[in-house]
Amino acid sequence: MAYNYDDLSWSEVRDLFRKWREDNERKSEDVVNLWEAFLEDKQQKLGNERHLVLEQVIIAGLDCGRIEVAEACIKSLSVEFPGSLRVQKYRAMRLEALGQYDDALDLLDAIIRKDETNAAPRKRRIAIMKARGKTGEAIKELCDYLKKFMSDQEAWHELCNLYLAEGEYAKAAFCMEEVLLHNPHSHLIHQRLGEIRYTMGGIENIEIAKSYYSQAIKLNSYNIRALYGLYLCCGHISNSKATLSKRKDAQKLGQWALSQITEKTRKKSKNEKCSKYIEALDQAFGNLDLKSN
C-alpha cells in the first residue's frame, strides 16, 4: 500500500507500526520507507517502543534487501546491549541475508552453546539448511529440535511441509496430527489431513480422508475445498470393492457434497458458466454410479 506521506505525522506512523506488530503483519517495504521518512530521526521519541521498532525495521530491511538499514538498527541495539544473544541472532540473520551461511551457522552455534533453551537460533539453523536445499539435513535438525520443544506447532507444521516435499506422506500425516492435537477445532487442519490421506491412496486411506473432510465441513460448512475432497473420496469408495452398504452410503454422501458445492458456488460465483463446470465435474466421476463387484 502506498501512503501519502504528507498526510501522516510521526505519531500516526508509530501507531501504524504498533498495529502491524500486534496484527503480526510484516509490511516490510512500508516499514522501511516510513522508518526513513518519519521515525529514524525521531526514534528517541518512541520511548519504550524504540527497541521493538528497531527490531521491526531490522526484519523489514532484511526482507527487502535493504541491508544497510538493518545494519544501522543492529548497530544501535549493539551499543545498548553489547552482550545480548538476541542482537547476536539479528547479526546471524544479516549474514544469512548476505548469503554467508557458514558464518551465520557458526554464530548461531555460539548462541546455542550459551543458551541451550533458546529456540530462535535453532529455527534459524533449520531455515538456512532449507535455503541451501538441504532438505534431509533440515528434517533431521527439525526432528532434534522437536525432541526439546515438543509443543511448537509451527515446527510440526514445517516438518510436515518438508516431509511432503520429500514424498514422505505417512510421516507428514503424523506431523499434521500433532498440530491437530493443539487445534482440534481448525477446519483447515482437518482438510489438510484429508488431502494427505487422499494422496497416499488405498481404500483405507480414502476412508480416513473422508472422515477428515467430513469433520472439516462440520466445522465450516463453507469449506468448498473440503466438499470437493469429500466428493472425490465418495467417488472412489462407491466404485471400490467395499461392501454394498458402504458404497451406497458413499454414493448418498457424494451426491449431498455435490449439491452443496453447486448451491454454494452459485451463490458466490458471478461466472455464468458455473453450472456447466459443476455438470462437467459430475460427469467426470460418472455420477457416482455403483459398480457391481
CSV table of C-alpha atoms in Angstrom, one decimal:
chain,number,residue,atom,x,y,z
A,1,MET,CA,0.0,0.0,0.0
A,2,ALA,CA,1.3,3.5,-0.9
A,3,TYR,CA,1.0,6.0,1.8
A,4,ASN,CA,0.6,9.8,1.3
A,5,TYR,CA,3.5,10.9,3.5
A,6,ASP,CA,2.1,14.5,3.6
A,7,ASP,CA,-0.9,13.3,5.4
A,8,LEU,CA,0.9,11.4,8.2
A,9,SER,CA,2.5,12.6,11.4
A,10,TRP,CA,5.3,10.7,13.2
A,11,SER,CA,2.9,9.7,15.9
A,12,GLU,CA,0.5,8.2,13.4
A,13,VAL,CA,3.4,6.2,11.9
A,14,ARG,CA,4.3,5.0,15.3
A,15,ASP,CA,0.7,3.8,15.9
A,16,LEU,CA,0.7,2.2,12.4
A,17,PHE,CA,3.9,0.3,13.3
A,18,ARG,CA,2.3,-0.8,16.6
A,19,LYS,CA,-0.8,-2.1,14.8
A,20,TRP,CA,1.3,-4.1,12.4
A,21,ARG,CA,3.2,-5.7,15.2
A,22,GLU,CA,0.0,-6.6,17.1
A,23,ASP,CA,-1.6,-8.0,13.9
A,24,ASN,CA,1.7,-9.8,13.1
A,25,GLU,CA,1.9,-8.2,9.7
A,26,ARG,CA,5.3,-7.7,8.0
A,27,LYS,CA,4.6,-4.8,5.6
A,28,SER,CA,8.3,-4.8,5.0
A,29,GLU,CA,8.6,-2.2,2.3
A,30,ASP,CA,6.2,0.2,4.1
A,31,VAL,CA,8.1,-0.3,7.3
A,32,VAL,CA,11.4,0.7,5.7
A,33,ASN,CA,10.0,3.6,3.8
A,34,LEU,CA,8.1,5.1,6.8
A,35,TRP,CA,11.1,4.5,9.1
A,36,GLU,CA,13.3,6.5,6.8
A,37,ALA,CA,10.7,9.2,6.2
A,38,PHE,CA,9.5,9.7,9.8
A,39,LEU,CA,10.9,7.7,12.6
A,40,GLU,CA,14.7,7.4,12.0
A,41,ASP,CA,15.4,10.9,13.1
A,42,LYS,CA,12.8,10.9,15.9
A,43,GLN,CA,13.5,7.4,17.4
A,44,GLN,CA,14.2,8.9,20.8
A,45,LYS,CA,10.6,10.0,21.0
A,46,LEU,CA,9.4,6.4,20.8
A,47,GLY,CA,10.2,5.8,24.4
A,48,ASN,CA,9.8,2.1,25.5
A,49,GLU,CA,8.7,1.1,22.0
A,50,ARG,CA,12.0,2.1,20.4
A,51,HIS,CA,13.7,-1.3,20.7
A,52,LEU,CA,10.6,-3.1,19.4
A,53,VAL,CA,10.5,-0.7,16.4
A,54,LEU,CA,14.2,-1.2,15.8
A,55,GLU,CA,13.7,-5.0,15.7
A,56,GLN,CA,10.7,-4.5,13.4
A,57,VAL,CA,12.8,-2.4,11.0
A,58,ILE,CA,15.7,-5.0,11.1
A,59,ILE,CA,13.4,-7.7,9.9
A,60,ALA,CA,11.8,-5.4,7.2
A,61,GLY,CA,15.2,-4.3,6.0
A,62,LEU,CA,16.4,-7.9,5.6
A,63,ASP,CA,13.1,-8.8,3.8
A,64,CYS,CA,13.6,-6.0,1.3
A,65,GLY,CA,17.3,-6.4,0.8
A,66,ARG,CA,17.9,-3.1,2.5
A,67,ILE,CA,20.9,-4.5,4.4
A,68,GLU,CA,22.3,-1.0,5.2
A,69,VAL,CA,19.0,-0.1,7.1
A,70,ALA,CA,19.1,-3.4,9.0
A,71,GLU,CA,22.8,-2.9,9.8
A,72,ALA,CA,22.2,0.6,11.3
A,73,CYS,CA,19.5,-0.7,13.5
A,74,ILE,CA,21.6,-3.7,14.7
A,75,LYS,CA,24.4,-1.3,15.5
A,76,SER,CA,22.1,0.8,17.6
A,77,LEU,CA,21.0,-2.2,19.6
A,78,SER,CA,24.5,-3.5,19.9
A,79,VAL,CA,25.6,-0.2,21.6
A,80,GLU,CA,22.9,-0.5,24.2
A,81,PHE,CA,23.0,-4.3,24.6
A,82,PRO,CA,26.6,-5.4,23.7
A,83,GLY,CA,26.3,-9.0,25.0
A,84,SER,CA,22.7,-9.6,24.0
A,85,LEU,CA,22.1,-13.0,22.4
A,86,ARG,CA,19.0,-11.5,20.8
A,87,VAL,CA,21.2,-9.0,19.0
A,88,GLN,CA,23.6,-11.8,18.0
A,89,LYS,CA,20.7,-13.6,16.4
A,90,TYR,CA,20.0,-10.5,14.2
A,91,ARG,CA,23.7,-10.4,13.2
A,92,ALA,CA,23.3,-14.0,12.1
A,93,MET,CA,20.2,-13.2,10.2
A,94,ARG,CA,22.1,-10.4,8.4
A,95,LEU,CA,24.9,-12.9,7.4
A,96,GLU,CA,22.1,-15.2,6.2
A,97,ALA,CA,20.6,-12.4,4.1
A,98,LEU,CA,24.1,-11.8,2.6
A,99,GLY,CA,24.4,-15.5,1.7
A,100,GLN,CA,27.2,-16.1,4.2
A,101,TYR,CA,25.6,-19.2,5.5
A,102,ASP,CA,28.7,-20.8,7.1
A,103,ASP,CA,29.5,-17.7,9.2
A,104,ALA,CA,25.8,-17.4,10.1
A,105,LEU,CA,25.8,-21.1,11.3
A,106,ASP,CA,28.9,-20.5,13.4
A,107,LEU,CA,27.3,-17.5,15.1
A,108,LEU,CA,24.1,-19.4,15.7
A,109,ASP,CA,26.0,-22.4,17.2
A,110,ALA,CA,27.8,-20.0,19.6
A,111,ILE,CA,24.4,-18.6,20.7
A,112,ILE,CA,23.0,-22.2,21.3
A,113,ARG,CA,26.1,-23.1,23.3
A,114,LYS,CA,25.5,-20.1,25.6
A,115,ASP,CA,21.8,-20.8,26.0
A,116,GLU,CA,20.5,-24.3,25.0
A,117,THR,CA,16.9,-23.3,25.8
A,118,ASN,CA,16.8,-20.6,23.2
A,119,ALA,CA,14.6,-21.9,20.4
A,120,ALA,CA,15.1,-19.0,17.9
A,121,PRO,CA,18.7,-19.8,16.8
A,122,ARG,CA,17.8,-23.4,16.3
A,123,LYS,CA,15.0,-22.4,14.0
A,124,ARG,CA,17.4,-20.1,12.1
A,125,ARG,CA,19.7,-23.1,11.5
A,126,ILE,CA,16.8,-25.1,10.0
A,127,ALA,CA,15.9,-22.1,7.8
A,128,ILE,CA,19.5,-21.9,6.5
A,129,MET,CA,19.5,-25.6,5.7
A,130,LYS,CA,16.2,-25.2,3.9
A,131,ALA,CA,17.5,-22.2,1.9
A,132,ARG,CA,20.6,-24.2,0.8
A,133,GLY,CA,18.3,-27.0,-0.5
A,134,LYS,CA,19.5,-29.5,2.2
A,135,THR,CA,16.0,-30.8,2.9
A,136,GLY,CA,17.3,-34.1,4.5
A,137,GLU,CA,19.5,-32.2,7.0
A,138,ALA,CA,16.7,-29.7,7.7
A,139,ILE,CA,14.4,-32.6,8.6
A,140,LYS,CA,17.0,-34.2,10.9
A,141,GLU,CA,17.6,-30.9,12.6
A,142,LEU,CA,13.9,-30.2,13.0
A,143,CYS,CA,13.3,-33.6,14.5
A,144,ASP,CA,16.1,-33.0,17.0
A,145,TYR,CA,14.5,-29.6,17.7
A,146,LEU,CA,11.1,-31.1,18.4
A,147,LYS,CA,12.6,-33.5,20.9
A,148,LYS,CA,13.3,-30.5,23.0
A,149,PHE,CA,10.4,-28.3,22.1
A,150,MET,CA,7.5,-30.7,21.5
A,151,SER,CA,4.7,-28.2,21.8
A,152,ASP,CA,5.9,-26.0,19.0
A,153,GLN,CA,3.0,-26.1,16.5
A,154,GLU,CA,4.9,-24.1,13.8
A,155,ALA,CA,7.7,-26.6,13.9
A,156,TRP,CA,5.4,-29.6,13.4
A,157,HIS,CA,3.7,-27.7,10.5
A,158,GLU,CA,7.1,-27.0,8.9
A,159,LEU,CA,8.2,-30.6,9.4
A,160,CYS,CA,5.0,-31.7,7.7
A,161,ASN,CA,5.8,-29.5,4.7
A,162,LEU,CA,9.3,-30.8,4.5
A,163,TYR,CA,8.1,-34.4,4.5
A,164,LEU,CA,5.6,-33.6,1.8
A,165,ALA,CA,8.4,-32.2,-0.3
A,166,GLU,CA,10.2,-35.5,0.0
A,167,GLY,CA,7.1,-37.6,-0.7
A,168,GLU,CA,7.0,-39.0,2.9
A,169,TYR,CA,3.2,-38.8,3.2
A,170,ALA,CA,2.8,-41.1,6.2
A,171,LYS,CA,5.3,-39.1,8.3
A,172,ALA,CA,3.7,-35.8,7.1
A,173,ALA,CA,0.3,-37.1,8.3
A,174,PHE,CA,1.8,-37.9,11.7
A,175,CYS,CA,3.1,-34.3,12.0
A,176,MET,CA,-0.2,-32.8,11.0
A,177,GLU,CA,-1.9,-35.0,13.6
A,178,GLU,CA,0.3,-33.4,16.2
A,179,VAL,CA,-0.8,-30.0,15.0
A,180,LEU,CA,-4.4,-31.2,15.2
A,181,LEU,CA,-3.9,-32.1,18.9
A,182,HIS,CA,-3.3,-28.4,19.6
A,183,ASN,CA,-6.0,-27.1,17.3
A,184,PRO,CA,-8.8,-29.7,17.2
A,185,HIS,CA,-11.4,-27.2,16.0
A,186,SER,CA,-9.5,-26.0,13.0
A,187,HIS,CA,-11.2,-27.0,9.8
A,188,LEU,CA,-8.1,-26.2,7.8
A,189,ILE,CA,-6.0,-28.8,9.6
A,190,HIS,CA,-8.7,-31.5,9.1
A,191,GLN,CA,-8.8,-30.5,5.5
A,192,ARG,CA,-5.0,-30.8,5.2
A,193,LEU,CA,-5.0,-34.2,6.8
A,194,GLY,CA,-7.8,-35.3,4.4
A,195,GLU,CA,-5.6,-34.1,1.4
A,196,ILE,CA,-2.6,-36.0,2.7
A,197,ARG,CA,-4.5,-39.2,3.3
A,198,TYR,CA,-6.2,-38.9,-0.1
A,199,THR,CA,-2.8,-38.5,-1.8
A,200,MET,CA,-1.5,-41.6,0.0
A,201,GLY,CA,-4.2,-43.7,-1.8
A,202,GLY,CA,-5.6,-47.0,-1.0
A,203,ILE,CA,-9.2,-47.7,0.2
A,204,GLU,CA,-8.2,-47.5,3.9
A,205,ASN,CA,-6.6,-44.0,3.5
A,206,ILE,CA,-9.5,-42.9,1.4
A,207,GLU,CA,-11.9,-43.8,4.2
A,208,ILE,CA,-9.7,-41.9,6.7
A,209,ALA,CA,-9.6,-38.9,4.3
A,210,LYS,CA,-13.4,-39.0,4.1
A,211,SER,CA,-13.7,-38.7,7.8
A,212,TYR,CA,-11.3,-35.8,8.0
A,213,TYR,CA,-13.1,-34.0,5.1
A,214,SER,CA,-16.4,-34.6,6.9
A,215,GLN,CA,-15.1,-33.1,10.1
A,216,ALA,CA,-13.7,-30.1,8.2
A,217,ILE,CA,-17.2,-29.5,6.7
A,218,LYS,CA,-18.8,-29.9,10.1
A,219,LEU,CA,-16.6,-27.2,11.5
A,220,ASN,CA,-17.0,-24.9,8.5
A,221,SER,CA,-19.8,-25.7,6.0
A,222,TYR,CA,-18.4,-23.2,3.5
A,223,ASN,CA,-15.1,-25.0,3.1
A,224,ILE,CA,-15.5,-25.7,-0.7
A,225,ARG,CA,-12.2,-27.5,-0.9
A,226,ALA,CA,-13.2,-30.0,1.8
A,227,LEU,CA,-16.5,-30.6,0.0
A,228,TYR,CA,-14.7,-31.3,-3.3
A,229,GLY,CA,-12.4,-33.7,-1.3
A,230,LEU,CA,-15.4,-35.4,0.2
A,231,TYR,CA,-16.9,-35.8,-3.2
A,232,LEU,CA,-13.8,-37.4,-4.6
A,233,CYS,CA,-13.4,-39.8,-1.7
A,234,CYS,CA,-17.1,-40.9,-2.1
A,235,GLY,CA,-16.4,-41.4,-5.8
A,236,HIS,CA,-13.6,-43.8,-5.0
A,237,ILE,CA,-15.4,-45.7,-2.3
A,238,SER,CA,-18.6,-46.1,-4.3
A,239,ASN,CA,-16.7,-47.7,-7.2
A,240,SER,CA,-14.4,-49.8,-5.0
A,241,LYS,CA,-14.8,-53.4,-3.7
A,242,ALA,CA,-16.2,-52.2,-0.4
A,243,THR,CA,-19.4,-53.7,1.0
A,244,LEU,CA,-22.6,-52.7,-0.8
A,245,SER,CA,-23.9,-50.8,2.2
A,246,LYS,CA,-20.7,-48.7,2.4
A,247,ARG,CA,-20.9,-48.0,-1.3
A,248,LYS,CA,-24.5,-46.9,-1.0
A,249,ASP,CA,-23.7,-44.6,1.9
A,250,ALA,CA,-20.7,-43.1,0.0
A,251,GLN,CA,-23.0,-42.5,-3.0
A,252,LYS,CA,-25.5,-40.7,-0.9
A,253,LEU,CA,-22.9,-38.6,0.8
A,254,GLY,CA,-21.2,-37.8,-2.5
A,255,GLN,CA,-24.4,-36.6,-4.0
A,256,TRP,CA,-25.0,-34.4,-1.0
A,257,ALA,CA,-21.5,-33.0,-1.3
A,258,LEU,CA,-22.1,-32.2,-4.9
A,259,SER,CA,-25.4,-30.5,-4.2
A,260,GLN,CA,-23.6,-28.4,-1.5
A,261,ILE,CA,-20.9,-27.4,-3.9
A,262,THR,CA,-23.5,-26.5,-6.5
A,263,GLU,CA,-25.5,-24.4,-4.1
A,264,LYS,CA,-22.6,-22.6,-2.5
A,265,THR,CA,-20.8,-22.0,-5.8
A,266,ARG,CA,-23.8,-20.5,-7.5
A,267,LYS,CA,-24.3,-18.1,-4.6
A,268,LYS,CA,-20.7,-16.9,-4.5
A,269,SER,CA,-19.7,-17.1,-8.2
A,270,LYS,CA,-20.6,-14.4,-10.8
A,271,ASN,CA,-19.5,-16.7,-13.6
A,272,GLU,CA,-22.5,-17.7,-15.8
A,273,LYS,CA,-20.7,-20.9,-16.8
A,274,CYS,CA,-20.7,-22.1,-13.2
A,275,SER,CA,-23.5,-24.7,-13.7
A,276,LYS,CA,-21.6,-26.1,-16.7
A,277,TYR,CA,-18.5,-26.6,-14.6
A,278,ILE,CA,-20.4,-28.4,-11.9
A,279,GLU,CA,-22.1,-30.7,-14.5
A,280,ALA,CA,-18.7,-31.4,-16.0
A,281,LEU,CA,-17.4,-32.4,-12.6
A,282,ASP,CA,-20.4,-34.6,-12.1
A,283,GLN,CA,-20.0,-36.4,-15.4
A,284,ALA,CA,-16.2,-36.7,-14.9
A,285,PHE,CA,-16.8,-39.0,-12.0
A,286,GLY,CA,-19.6,-41.0,-13.5
A,287,ASN,CA,-22.3,-39.5,-11.3
A,288,LEU,CA,-21.1,-41.9,-8.6
A,289,ASP,CA,-22.8,-44.8,-10.2
A,290,LEU,CA,-22.3,-48.1,-8.3
A,291,LYS,CA,-20.4,-50.9,-9.9
A,292,SER,CA,-21.4,-54.5,-9.3
A,293,ASN,CA,-18.4,-56.2,-7.8
